[in-house]
Amino acid sequence: DSVEALAAQTAISYGLVGNGATHRFFKSTNISTYKKMAEYMEENANNVLKSSNSIGRDAVEESEGKYAFFMESAVIDYITERHCNLTQVGGLLDSKGYGIATKKDSKYRTPLSEAIVKLQETGVLRELKKTWWTQKAGGGACLSKGTPALLEMGMKNVGGVFLILIGGSVFSTFLAFYELFVETLRETSNMVRNHMFKEFVI
């Protein structure tokens, strides 16, 4: 049930999206286990590297438990809410965050940052993830069938197909990001308008 166990065996192959962020992580790491896995994936690139997460997911489903696919944790959470024959195994390999880029010295930088912090502190981001991951667009399908989204199992006891968990964050998703962006623009607009009003009054 760990990356080390996966790297030490040969019965289950593993891969990821070629030339993606996760691929670059494996290629640049100094951790011996990950370097070994990176070498394996390069040597077997034609069989284990995929062009997208959806193709990787399909490969896992068709492999009868003989292929594992690395992807970001937020994406795995989304997939395992809808594909009840898949589960995640292991802990985070890496952790990274995503943000909204602005032009250097942009007047929107501070209002955007403040709006995002407010959304985090008030629990809006958490509620957005809950809405889009577990309630809408097919989310919660596995829970309604009585299938847990996360199964605790050893490498020898994997009865079906599975996914390997890799780090990520809510910002790496697109559905929630859309609502976040809309809410952020609304907050920014209000802040800018209030700021202009104060300057006018003064």
C-alpha positions as MATLAB code, in Angstrom:
seq = 'DSVEALAAQTAISYGLVGNGATHRFFKSTNISTYKKMAEYMEENANNVLKSSNSIGRDAVEESEGKYAFFMESAVIDYITERHCNLTQVGGLLDSKGYGIATKKDSKYRTPLSEAIVKLQETGVLRELKKTWWTQKAGGGACLSKGTPALLEMGMKNVGGVFLILIGGSVFSTFLAFYELFVETLRETSNMVRNHMFKEFVI';
ca = [
       0.000    0.000    0.000;
       2.972    2.308   -0.597;
       5.043    3.651   -3.451;
       7.993    1.650   -2.170;
       5.965   -1.570   -2.419;
       4.880   -0.671   -5.937;
       8.457    0.053   -6.995;
       9.703   -3.230   -5.507;
       7.313   -5.494   -7.442;
       6.915   -6.366  -11.124;
       3.378   -7.756  -11.386;
       1.735   -4.331  -11.600;
       2.945   -1.753  -14.101;
       2.502    1.958  -13.474;
       2.533    5.185  -15.397;
       1.340    8.762  -15.685;
       0.690   11.529  -18.200;
       3.808   11.933  -20.319;
       5.529   15.328  -20.069;
       3.068   16.513  -17.422;
       3.839   18.033  -14.031;
       3.896   14.630  -12.325;
       6.240   13.271  -14.976;
       8.599   16.210  -14.450;
       8.473   15.598  -10.695;
       9.669   12.017  -11.134;
      12.362   13.011  -13.633;
      13.795   15.733  -11.399;
      13.584   14.030   -7.993;
      16.621   13.054   -5.950;
      14.758   10.383   -3.983;
      16.150    6.986   -4.976;
      12.802    5.158   -5.061;
      11.246    7.775   -7.309;
      14.320    7.849   -9.547;
      14.046    4.086   -9.957;
      10.395    4.432  -10.899;
      11.188    7.239  -13.332;
      13.749    5.023  -15.056;
      11.206    2.204  -15.318;
       8.610    4.504  -16.856;
      11.117    5.889  -19.366;
      12.176    2.387  -20.384;
       8.541    1.352  -20.837;
       7.219    4.694  -22.070;
       5.207    3.276  -24.964;
       3.206    1.090  -22.599;
       2.880    3.119  -19.414;
       2.895    6.810  -20.353;
      -0.476    8.215  -21.397;
      -1.532   11.402  -23.160;
      -4.223   12.394  -20.637;
      -5.705   11.517  -17.250;
      -8.855   10.128  -18.855;
      -6.829    7.735  -21.001;
      -4.867    6.717  -17.915;
      -8.093    6.107  -16.021;
      -9.397    3.936  -18.877;
      -6.138    1.979  -18.897;
      -6.532    1.266  -15.178;
     -10.108    0.081  -15.656;
      -9.132   -2.222  -18.515;
      -6.017   -3.667  -16.871;
      -7.749   -6.016  -14.399;
      -5.566   -4.750  -11.566;
      -2.292   -4.860  -13.507;
      -1.766   -1.142  -14.061;
      -1.659    1.840  -11.691;
      -1.786    5.471  -12.724;
      -0.303    8.484  -10.931;
      -2.315   11.687  -10.887;
      -3.106   14.589   -8.584;
      -5.153   13.897   -5.477;
      -7.960   16.305   -6.377;
      -8.476   14.547   -9.703;
      -8.468   11.130   -8.035;
     -11.059   12.335   -5.520;
     -13.248   13.450   -8.412;
     -12.833   10.201  -10.364;
     -13.399    7.820   -7.460;
     -16.684    9.586   -6.687;
     -17.931    8.450  -10.105;
     -16.019    5.285  -11.005;
     -16.821    2.862   -8.213;
     -14.414    0.167   -9.415;
     -11.466    2.488   -8.798;
      -9.798    3.488   -5.561;
      -6.730    5.358   -4.431;
      -3.776    3.688   -2.764;
      -0.957    5.191   -0.745;
      -0.200    8.669    0.536;
       0.943   11.912   -1.040;
       4.201   11.859   -2.972;
       4.400   15.604   -3.367;
       2.438   18.687   -2.429;
       1.983   21.835   -4.460;
      -0.435   24.703   -4.733;
      -1.900   26.665   -7.588;
      -2.880   30.309   -7.795;
      -4.086   33.038  -10.117;
      -1.348   34.827  -12.067;
      -1.491   38.583  -12.620;
       0.751   41.095  -14.318;
       3.608   42.300  -12.115;
       2.515   45.195   -9.904;
      -1.080   44.730  -11.050;
      -3.636   46.711   -9.042;
      -5.735   43.537   -8.874;
      -3.087   41.445   -7.115;
      -3.899   42.500   -3.555;
      -7.704   42.456   -3.957;
      -7.516   39.000   -5.572;
      -5.286   37.668   -2.800;
      -7.563   39.084   -0.117;
     -10.646   37.659   -1.814;
      -9.077   34.186   -2.054;
      -8.046   34.262    1.604;
     -11.582   35.283    2.521;
     -13.020   32.405    0.474;
     -10.693   30.007    2.300;
     -11.426   31.372    5.758;
     -15.196   31.387    5.291;
     -15.221   27.822    3.977;
     -16.495   28.755    0.517;
     -13.749   26.770   -1.244;
     -14.484   23.721    0.876;
     -18.175   23.970    0.040;
     -17.418   24.398   -3.669;
     -15.355   21.225   -3.663;
     -18.082   19.367   -1.792;
     -20.673   20.587   -4.296;
     -18.771   19.730   -7.465;
     -16.977   16.601   -6.235;
     -19.644   14.789   -4.253;
     -23.013   16.242   -5.242;
     -23.131   17.382   -8.878;
     -22.115   15.936  -12.258;
     -22.433   12.364  -10.995;
     -20.630   12.889   -7.704;
     -21.604   10.648   -4.798;
     -22.502    7.745   -7.081;
     -20.203    5.363   -5.264;
     -21.385    6.426   -1.821;
     -24.987    5.770   -2.821;
     -23.972    2.264   -3.828;
     -22.337    1.680   -0.485;
     -18.841    1.695   -1.971;
     -16.318    3.661    0.094;
     -14.349    6.231   -1.845;
     -11.140    5.153   -0.189;
     -10.253    1.557    0.583;
      -7.433    0.524    2.892;
      -5.660   -2.410    1.312;
      -2.226   -3.926    0.907;
      -0.403   -4.366   -2.383;
      -1.006   -8.119   -2.254;
      -4.730   -7.712   -1.639;
      -5.698   -5.375   -4.440;
      -8.702   -7.170   -5.888;
      -9.606   -4.643   -8.565;
      -8.154   -1.726  -10.373;
      -6.752    1.198   -8.444;
      -5.137    4.568   -8.726;
      -2.048    5.819   -6.968;
      -2.469    9.012   -5.027;
      -0.223   11.976   -5.764;
      -0.278   15.422   -4.278;
      -2.381   18.265   -5.512;
      -4.821   20.839   -4.266;
      -8.273   22.208   -4.850;
      -6.816   24.832   -7.141;
      -5.761   22.140   -9.615;
      -9.358   21.476  -10.559;
     -11.349   23.305  -13.134;
     -14.967   23.108  -12.095;
     -14.391   24.613   -8.683;
     -11.898   27.050  -10.162;
     -14.612   28.481  -12.377;
     -16.840   29.337   -9.444;
     -13.835   30.576   -7.486;
     -12.863   32.899  -10.316;
     -16.377   34.310  -10.621;
     -16.584   34.883   -6.863;
     -13.114   36.444   -6.840;
     -13.991   38.857   -9.635;
     -17.112   39.859   -7.736;
     -15.106   40.475   -4.569;
     -12.450   42.387   -6.533;
     -15.046   44.556   -8.213;
     -16.570   45.458   -4.857;
     -13.186   46.245   -3.337;
     -12.125   48.437   -6.263;
     -15.471   50.246   -6.247;
     -15.246   50.881   -2.491;
     -11.669   52.080   -2.846;
     -12.594   54.512   -5.615;
     -15.546   55.776   -3.563;
     -13.328   56.426   -0.555;
     -10.813   58.337   -2.680;
     -13.608   60.387   -4.195;
     -15.039   61.249   -0.792;
     -11.638   62.219    0.597;
];
